[in-house]
PDB file of C-alpha atoms in Angstrom:
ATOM      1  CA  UNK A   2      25.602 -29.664  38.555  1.00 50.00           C
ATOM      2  CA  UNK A   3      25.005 -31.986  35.723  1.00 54.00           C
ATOM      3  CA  UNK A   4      21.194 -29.996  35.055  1.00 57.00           C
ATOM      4  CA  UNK A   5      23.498 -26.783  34.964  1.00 58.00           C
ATOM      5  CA  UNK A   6      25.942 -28.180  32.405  1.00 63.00           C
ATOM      6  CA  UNK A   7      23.130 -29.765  30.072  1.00 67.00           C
ATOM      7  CA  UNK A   8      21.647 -26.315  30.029  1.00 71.00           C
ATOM      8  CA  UNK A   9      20.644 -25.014  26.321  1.00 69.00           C
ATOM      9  CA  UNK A  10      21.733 -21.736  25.033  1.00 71.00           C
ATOM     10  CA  UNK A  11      20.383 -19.899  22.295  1.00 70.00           C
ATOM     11  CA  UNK A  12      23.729 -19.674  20.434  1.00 71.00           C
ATOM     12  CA  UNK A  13      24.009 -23.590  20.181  1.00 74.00           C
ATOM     13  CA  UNK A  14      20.548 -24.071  19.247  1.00 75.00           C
ATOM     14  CA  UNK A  15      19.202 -24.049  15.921  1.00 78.00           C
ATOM     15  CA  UNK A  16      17.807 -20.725  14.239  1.00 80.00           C
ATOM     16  CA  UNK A  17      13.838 -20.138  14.351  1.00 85.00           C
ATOM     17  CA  UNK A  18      12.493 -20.189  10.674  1.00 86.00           C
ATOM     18  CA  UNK A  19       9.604 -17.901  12.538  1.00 88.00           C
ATOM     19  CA  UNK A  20      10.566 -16.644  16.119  1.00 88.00           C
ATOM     20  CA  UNK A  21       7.125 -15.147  16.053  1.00 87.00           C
ATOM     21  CA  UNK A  22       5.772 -18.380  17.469  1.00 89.00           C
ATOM     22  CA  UNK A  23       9.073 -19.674  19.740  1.00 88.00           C
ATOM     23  CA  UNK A  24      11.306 -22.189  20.131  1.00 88.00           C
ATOM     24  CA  UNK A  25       8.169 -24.803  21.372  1.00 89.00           C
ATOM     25  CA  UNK A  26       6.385 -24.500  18.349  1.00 90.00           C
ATOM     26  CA  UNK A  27       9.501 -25.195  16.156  1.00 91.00           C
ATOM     27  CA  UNK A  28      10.102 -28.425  17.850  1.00 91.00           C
ATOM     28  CA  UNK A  29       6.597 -29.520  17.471  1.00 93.00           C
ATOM     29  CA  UNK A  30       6.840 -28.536  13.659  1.00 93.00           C
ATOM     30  CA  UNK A  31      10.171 -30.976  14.100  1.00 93.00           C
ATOM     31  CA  UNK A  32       8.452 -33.746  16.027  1.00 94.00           C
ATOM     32  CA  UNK A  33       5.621 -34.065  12.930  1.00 94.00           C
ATOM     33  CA  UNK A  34       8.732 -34.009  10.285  1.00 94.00           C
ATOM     34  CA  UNK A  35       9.937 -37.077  12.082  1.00 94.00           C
ATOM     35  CA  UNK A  36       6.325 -38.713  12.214  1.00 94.00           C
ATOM     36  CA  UNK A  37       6.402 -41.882   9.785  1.00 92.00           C
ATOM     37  CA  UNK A  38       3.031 -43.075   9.433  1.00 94.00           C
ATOM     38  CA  UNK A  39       1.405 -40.228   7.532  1.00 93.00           C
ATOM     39  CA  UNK A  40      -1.971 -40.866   9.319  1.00 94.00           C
ATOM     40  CA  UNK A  41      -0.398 -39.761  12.536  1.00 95.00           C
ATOM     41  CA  UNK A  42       1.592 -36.941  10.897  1.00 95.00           C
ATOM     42  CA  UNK A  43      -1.354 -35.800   9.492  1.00 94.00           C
ATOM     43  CA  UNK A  44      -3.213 -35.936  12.996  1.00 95.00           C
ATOM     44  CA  UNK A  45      -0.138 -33.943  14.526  1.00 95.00           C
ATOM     45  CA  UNK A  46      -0.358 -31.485  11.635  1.00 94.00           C
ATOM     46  CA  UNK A  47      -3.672 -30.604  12.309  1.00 94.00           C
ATOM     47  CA  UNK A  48      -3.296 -30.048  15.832  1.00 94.00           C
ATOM     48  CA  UNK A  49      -0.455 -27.338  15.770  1.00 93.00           C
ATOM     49  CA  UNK A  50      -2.566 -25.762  13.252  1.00 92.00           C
ATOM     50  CA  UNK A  51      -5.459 -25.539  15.958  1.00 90.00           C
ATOM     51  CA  UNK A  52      -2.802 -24.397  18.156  1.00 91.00           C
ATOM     52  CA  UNK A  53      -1.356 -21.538  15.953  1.00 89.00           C
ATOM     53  CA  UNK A  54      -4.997 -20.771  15.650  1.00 87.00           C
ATOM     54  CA  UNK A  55      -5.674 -20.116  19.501  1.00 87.00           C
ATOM     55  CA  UNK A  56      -2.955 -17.303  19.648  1.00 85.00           C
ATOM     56  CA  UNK A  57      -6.126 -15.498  17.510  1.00 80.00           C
ATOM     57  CA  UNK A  58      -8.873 -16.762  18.217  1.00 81.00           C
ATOM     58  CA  UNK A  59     -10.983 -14.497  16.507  1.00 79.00           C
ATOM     59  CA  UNK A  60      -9.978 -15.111  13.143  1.00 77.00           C
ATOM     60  CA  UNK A  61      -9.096 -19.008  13.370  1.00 70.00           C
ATOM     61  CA  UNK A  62     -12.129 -19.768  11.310  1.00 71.00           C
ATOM     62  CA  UNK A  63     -11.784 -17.535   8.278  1.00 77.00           C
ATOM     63  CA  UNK A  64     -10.707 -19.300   5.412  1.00 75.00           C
ATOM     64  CA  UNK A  65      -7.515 -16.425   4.346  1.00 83.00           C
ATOM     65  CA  UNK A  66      -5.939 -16.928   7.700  1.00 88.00           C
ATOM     66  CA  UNK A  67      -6.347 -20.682   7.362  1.00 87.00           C
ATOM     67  CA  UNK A  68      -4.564 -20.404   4.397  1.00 88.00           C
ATOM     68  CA  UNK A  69      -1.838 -18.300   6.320  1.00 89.00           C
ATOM     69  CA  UNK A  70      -1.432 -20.702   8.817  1.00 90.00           C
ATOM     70  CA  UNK A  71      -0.843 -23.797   6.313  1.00 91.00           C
ATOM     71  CA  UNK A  72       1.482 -21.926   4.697  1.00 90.00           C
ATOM     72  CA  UNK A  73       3.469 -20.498   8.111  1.00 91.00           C
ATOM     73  CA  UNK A  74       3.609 -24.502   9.247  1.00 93.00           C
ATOM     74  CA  UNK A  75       5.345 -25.385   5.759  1.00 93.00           C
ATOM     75  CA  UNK A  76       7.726 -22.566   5.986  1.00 92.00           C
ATOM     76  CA  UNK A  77       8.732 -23.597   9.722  1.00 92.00           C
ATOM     77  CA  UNK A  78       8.787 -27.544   8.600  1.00 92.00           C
ATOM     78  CA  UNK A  79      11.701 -25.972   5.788  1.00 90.00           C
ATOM     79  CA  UNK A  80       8.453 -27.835   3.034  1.00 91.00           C
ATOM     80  CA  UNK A  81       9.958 -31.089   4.328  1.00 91.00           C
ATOM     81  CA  UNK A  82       6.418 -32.295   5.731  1.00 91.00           C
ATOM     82  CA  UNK A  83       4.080 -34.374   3.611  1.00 92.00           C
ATOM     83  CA  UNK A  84       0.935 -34.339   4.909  1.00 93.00           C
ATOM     84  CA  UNK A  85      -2.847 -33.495   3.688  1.00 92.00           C
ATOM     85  CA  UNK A  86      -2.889 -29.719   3.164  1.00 90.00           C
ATOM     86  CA  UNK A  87      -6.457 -28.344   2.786  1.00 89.00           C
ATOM     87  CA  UNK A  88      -5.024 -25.818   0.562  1.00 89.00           C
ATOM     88  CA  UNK A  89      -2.651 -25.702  -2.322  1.00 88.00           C
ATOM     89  CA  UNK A  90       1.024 -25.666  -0.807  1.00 85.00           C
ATOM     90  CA  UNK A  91       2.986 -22.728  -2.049  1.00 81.00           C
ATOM     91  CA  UNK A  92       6.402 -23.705  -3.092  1.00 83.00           C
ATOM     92  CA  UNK A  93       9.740 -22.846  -1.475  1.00 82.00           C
ATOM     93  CA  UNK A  94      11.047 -21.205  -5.313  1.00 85.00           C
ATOM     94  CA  UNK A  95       7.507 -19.319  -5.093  1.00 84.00           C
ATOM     95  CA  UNK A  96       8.182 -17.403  -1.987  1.00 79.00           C
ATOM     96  CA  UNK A  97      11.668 -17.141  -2.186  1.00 80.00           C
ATOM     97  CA  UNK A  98      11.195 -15.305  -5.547  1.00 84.00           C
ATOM     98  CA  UNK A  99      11.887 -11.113  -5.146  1.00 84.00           C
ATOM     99  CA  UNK A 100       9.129  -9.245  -6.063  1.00 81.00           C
ATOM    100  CA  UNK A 101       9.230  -7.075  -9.404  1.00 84.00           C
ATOM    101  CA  UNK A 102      11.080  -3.684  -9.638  1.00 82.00           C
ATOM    102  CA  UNK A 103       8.144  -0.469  -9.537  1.00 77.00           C
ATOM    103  CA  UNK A 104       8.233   1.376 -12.480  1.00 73.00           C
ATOM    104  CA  UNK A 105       8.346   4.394 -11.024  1.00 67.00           C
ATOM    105  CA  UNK A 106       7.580   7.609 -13.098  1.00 61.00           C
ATOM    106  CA  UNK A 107      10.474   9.322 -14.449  1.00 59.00           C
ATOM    107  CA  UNK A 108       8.824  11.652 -17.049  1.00 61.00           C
ATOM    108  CA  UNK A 109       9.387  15.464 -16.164  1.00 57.00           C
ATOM    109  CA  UNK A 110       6.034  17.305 -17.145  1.00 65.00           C
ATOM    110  CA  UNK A 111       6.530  20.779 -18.443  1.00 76.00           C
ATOM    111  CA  UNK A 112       3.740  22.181 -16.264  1.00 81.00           C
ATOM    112  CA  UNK A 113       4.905  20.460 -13.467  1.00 80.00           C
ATOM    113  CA  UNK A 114       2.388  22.299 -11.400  1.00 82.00           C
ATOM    114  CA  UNK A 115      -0.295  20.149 -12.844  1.00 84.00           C
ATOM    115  CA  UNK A 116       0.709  17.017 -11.895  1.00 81.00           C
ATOM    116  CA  UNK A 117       1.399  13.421 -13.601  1.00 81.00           C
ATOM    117  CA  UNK A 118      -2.253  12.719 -12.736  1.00 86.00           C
ATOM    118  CA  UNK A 119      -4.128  15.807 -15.103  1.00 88.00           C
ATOM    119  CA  UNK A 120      -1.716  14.026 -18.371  1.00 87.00           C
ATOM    120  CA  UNK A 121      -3.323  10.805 -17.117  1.00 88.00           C
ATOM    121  CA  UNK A 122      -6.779  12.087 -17.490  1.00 91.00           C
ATOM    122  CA  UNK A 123      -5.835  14.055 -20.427  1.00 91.00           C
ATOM    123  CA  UNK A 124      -4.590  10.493 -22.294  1.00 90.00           C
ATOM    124  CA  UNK A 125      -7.970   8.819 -21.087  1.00 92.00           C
ATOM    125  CA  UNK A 126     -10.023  11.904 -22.167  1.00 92.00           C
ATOM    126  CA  UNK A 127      -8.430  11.596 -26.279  1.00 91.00           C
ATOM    127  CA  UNK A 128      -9.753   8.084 -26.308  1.00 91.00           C
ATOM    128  CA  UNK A 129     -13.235   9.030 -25.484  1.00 92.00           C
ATOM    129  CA  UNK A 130     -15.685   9.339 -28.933  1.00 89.00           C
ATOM    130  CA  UNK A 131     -16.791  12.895 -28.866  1.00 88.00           C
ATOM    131  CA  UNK A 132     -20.096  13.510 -26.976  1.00 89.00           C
ATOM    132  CA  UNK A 133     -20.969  14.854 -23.812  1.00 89.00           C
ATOM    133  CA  UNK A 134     -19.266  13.019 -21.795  1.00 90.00           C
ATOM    134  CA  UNK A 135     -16.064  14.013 -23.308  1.00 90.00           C
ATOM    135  CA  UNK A 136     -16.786  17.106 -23.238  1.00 90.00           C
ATOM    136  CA  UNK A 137     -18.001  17.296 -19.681  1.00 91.00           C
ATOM    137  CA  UNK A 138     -14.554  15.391 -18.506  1.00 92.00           C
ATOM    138  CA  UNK A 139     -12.784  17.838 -20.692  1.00 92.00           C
ATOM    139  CA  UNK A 140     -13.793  20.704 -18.741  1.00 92.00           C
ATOM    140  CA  UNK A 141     -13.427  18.900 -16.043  1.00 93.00           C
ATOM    141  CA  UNK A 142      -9.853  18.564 -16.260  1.00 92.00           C
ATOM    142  CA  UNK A 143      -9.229  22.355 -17.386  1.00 92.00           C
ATOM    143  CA  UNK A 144     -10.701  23.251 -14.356  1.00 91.00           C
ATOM    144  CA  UNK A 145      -8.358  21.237 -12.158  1.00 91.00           C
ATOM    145  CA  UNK A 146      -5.745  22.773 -14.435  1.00 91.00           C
ATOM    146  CA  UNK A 147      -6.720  25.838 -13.488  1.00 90.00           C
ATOM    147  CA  UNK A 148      -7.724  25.386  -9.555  1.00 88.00           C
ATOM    148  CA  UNK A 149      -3.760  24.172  -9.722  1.00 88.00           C
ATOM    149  CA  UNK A 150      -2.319  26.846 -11.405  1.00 87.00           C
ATOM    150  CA  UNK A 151      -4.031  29.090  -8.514  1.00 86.00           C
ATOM    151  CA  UNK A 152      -2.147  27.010  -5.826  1.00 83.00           C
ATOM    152  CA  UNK A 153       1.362  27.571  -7.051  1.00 77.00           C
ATOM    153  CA  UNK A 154       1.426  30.728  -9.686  1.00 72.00           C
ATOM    154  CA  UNK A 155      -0.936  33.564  -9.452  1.00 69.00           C
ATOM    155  CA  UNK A 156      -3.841  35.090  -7.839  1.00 73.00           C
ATOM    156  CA  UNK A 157      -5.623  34.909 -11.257  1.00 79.00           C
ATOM    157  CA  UNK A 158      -5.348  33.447 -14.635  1.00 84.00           C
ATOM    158  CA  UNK A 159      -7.140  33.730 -17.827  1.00 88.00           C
ATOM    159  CA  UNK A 160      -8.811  30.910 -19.438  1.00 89.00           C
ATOM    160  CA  UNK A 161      -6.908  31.158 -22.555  1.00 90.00           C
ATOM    161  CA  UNK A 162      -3.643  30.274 -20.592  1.00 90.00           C
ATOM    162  CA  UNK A 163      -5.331  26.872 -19.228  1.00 90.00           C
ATOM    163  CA  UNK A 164      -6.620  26.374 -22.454  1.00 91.00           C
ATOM    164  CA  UNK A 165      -3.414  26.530 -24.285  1.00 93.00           C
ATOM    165  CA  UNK A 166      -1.924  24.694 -21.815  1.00 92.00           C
ATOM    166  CA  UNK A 167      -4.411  21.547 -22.249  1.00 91.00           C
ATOM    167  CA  UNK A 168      -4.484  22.055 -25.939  1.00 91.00           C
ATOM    168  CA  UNK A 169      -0.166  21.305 -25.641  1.00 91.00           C
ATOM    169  CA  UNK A 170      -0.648  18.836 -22.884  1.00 89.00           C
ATOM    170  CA  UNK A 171      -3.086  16.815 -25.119  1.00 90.00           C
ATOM    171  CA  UNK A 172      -1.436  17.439 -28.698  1.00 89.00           C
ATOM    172  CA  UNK A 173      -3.513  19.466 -29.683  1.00 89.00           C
ATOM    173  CA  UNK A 174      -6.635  16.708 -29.666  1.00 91.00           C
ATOM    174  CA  UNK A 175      -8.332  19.359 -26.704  1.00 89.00           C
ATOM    175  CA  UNK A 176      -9.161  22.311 -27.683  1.00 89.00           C
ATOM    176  CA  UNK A 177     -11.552  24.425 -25.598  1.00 90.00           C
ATOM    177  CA  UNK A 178     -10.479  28.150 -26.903  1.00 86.00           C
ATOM    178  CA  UNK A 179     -13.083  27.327 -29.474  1.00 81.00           C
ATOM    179  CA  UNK A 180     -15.847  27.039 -27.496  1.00 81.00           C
ATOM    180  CA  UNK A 181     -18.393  29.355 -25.748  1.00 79.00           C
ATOM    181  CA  UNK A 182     -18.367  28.382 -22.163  1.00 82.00           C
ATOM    182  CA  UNK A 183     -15.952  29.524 -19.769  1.00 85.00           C
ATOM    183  CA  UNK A 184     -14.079  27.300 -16.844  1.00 87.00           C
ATOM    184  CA  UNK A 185     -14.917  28.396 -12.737  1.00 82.00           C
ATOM    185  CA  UNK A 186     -13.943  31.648 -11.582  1.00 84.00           C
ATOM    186  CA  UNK A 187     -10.520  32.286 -10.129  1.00 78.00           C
ATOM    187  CA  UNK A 188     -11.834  33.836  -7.127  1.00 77.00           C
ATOM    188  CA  UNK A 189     -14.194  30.736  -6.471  1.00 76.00           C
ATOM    189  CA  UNK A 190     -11.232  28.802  -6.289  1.00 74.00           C
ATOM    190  CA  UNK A 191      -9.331  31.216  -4.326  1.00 73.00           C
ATOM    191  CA  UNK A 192     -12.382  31.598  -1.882  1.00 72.00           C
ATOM    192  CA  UNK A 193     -12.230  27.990  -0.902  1.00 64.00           C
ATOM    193  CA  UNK A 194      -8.441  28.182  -0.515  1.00 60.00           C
ATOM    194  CA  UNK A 195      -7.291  28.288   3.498  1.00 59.00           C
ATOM    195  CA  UNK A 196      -5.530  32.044   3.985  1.00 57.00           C
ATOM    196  CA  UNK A 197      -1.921  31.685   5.479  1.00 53.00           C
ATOM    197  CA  UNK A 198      -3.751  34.391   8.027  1.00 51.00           C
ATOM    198  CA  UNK A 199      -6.186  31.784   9.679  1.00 52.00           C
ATOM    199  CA  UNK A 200      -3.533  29.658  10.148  1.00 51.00           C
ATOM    200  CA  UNK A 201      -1.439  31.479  11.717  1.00 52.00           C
ATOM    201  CA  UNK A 202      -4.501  32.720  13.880  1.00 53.00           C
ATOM    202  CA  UNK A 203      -5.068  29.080  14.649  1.00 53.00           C
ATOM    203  CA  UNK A 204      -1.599  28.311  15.973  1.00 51.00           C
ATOM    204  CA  UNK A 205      -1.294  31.616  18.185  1.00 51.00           C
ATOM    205  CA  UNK A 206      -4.519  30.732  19.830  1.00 51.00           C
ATOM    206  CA  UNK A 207      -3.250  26.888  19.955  1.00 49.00           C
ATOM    207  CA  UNK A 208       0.216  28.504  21.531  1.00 48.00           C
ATOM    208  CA  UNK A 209      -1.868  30.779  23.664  1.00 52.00           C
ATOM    209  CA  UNK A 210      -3.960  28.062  24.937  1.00 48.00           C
ATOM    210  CA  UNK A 211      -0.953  25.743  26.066  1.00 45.00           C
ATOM    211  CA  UNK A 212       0.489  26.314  29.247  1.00 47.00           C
ATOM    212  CA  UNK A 213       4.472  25.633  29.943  1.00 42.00           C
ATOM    213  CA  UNK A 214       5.376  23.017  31.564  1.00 39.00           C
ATOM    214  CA  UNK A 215       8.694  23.506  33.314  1.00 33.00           C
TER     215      UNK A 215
END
């Protein structure tokens, strides 16, 4: 009776700083706290490291999960154990810091069909000294303008459009209506675009295919 009445339950016991690695771990973690002589604490230290390292045993010896380890035994010891850390010892303040807000983009494009990516290319594109390599990324980008004005406007689309539409986009530091060459053809673009046909040719013969299960 007495073994039922000195039974421990989870509710009375203190909360796991990592429940990944249970309660026994914890109390070892606690036991080398406790250690006085730092020699011996040190010893202790490195053993439940060796331990933590057997639960994956195939990356125990690289250095970054070494690291990870060190750092897991600290967080479970609540930083209260002093002992010879192979590695710098992240503070509690350093993890407990929140990371910093995303700046998330909250321009609205005019040509929205484009993308915030072609005005990113556009930007690095002006800062380019003029020269073929300028020029080749310039066309480059017109031609993306163009394969995505295919995708959500028209079946076709003069070249003057895109090129208006870069010459804008760029403030009026682009401009490719002056020059000879012309971008890709629309229907090369449209060739290598998937019809809504053959898909719907590829899920018929998927349905077809599939037998009912009942």
């Amino acid at each position: 009776m007495n073994e039922v009445y000195n039974l421990e339950y989870n509710t009375e016991r203190t909360k796991l700083i990592i429940p990944e690695y249970g309660r026994h771990f914890q109390k070892m973690v606690d036991y080398a706290v406790s250690i006085e002589d730092r020699d011996e604490r040190n010893k202790v230290a490195n053993s439940i490291i060796s331990v933590m390292g057997n639960l994956q045993p195939h990356l125990r010896d690289v250095p970054d999960f070494q690291h990870k380890l060190w750092d897991q035994l600290f967080i479970m010891a609540d930083f209260k154990l002093d002992v010879d850390s192979p590695f710098p010892i992240t503070s509690k303040e350093v993890l407990q810091q929140r990371p910093e807000p995303l700046d998330y983009p909250q321009n609205h494009p005019k040509y929205r069909f484009y993308g915030n990516n072609i005005k990113r290319m556009i930007d690095v594109a002006v800062k380019w000294e003029e020269g073929d390599m300028r020029s080749g990324l310039e066309y480059a980008i017109a031609n993306h303008m163009k394969k995505c004005y295919l995708v959500w406007n028209k079946d076709t689309v003069e070249d003057s459009v895109i090129f208006n539409h870069l010459m804008e986009l760029s403030d009026g530091q682009i401009d490719l209506a002056k020059s000879d060459e012309s971008l890709t053809e629309s229907g090369q673009f449209l060739k290598n675009r998937p019809s809504k046909s053959n898909n719907n040719n590829r899920g018929k013969k998927g349905q077809r295919g599939r037998k009912k299960r009942y």
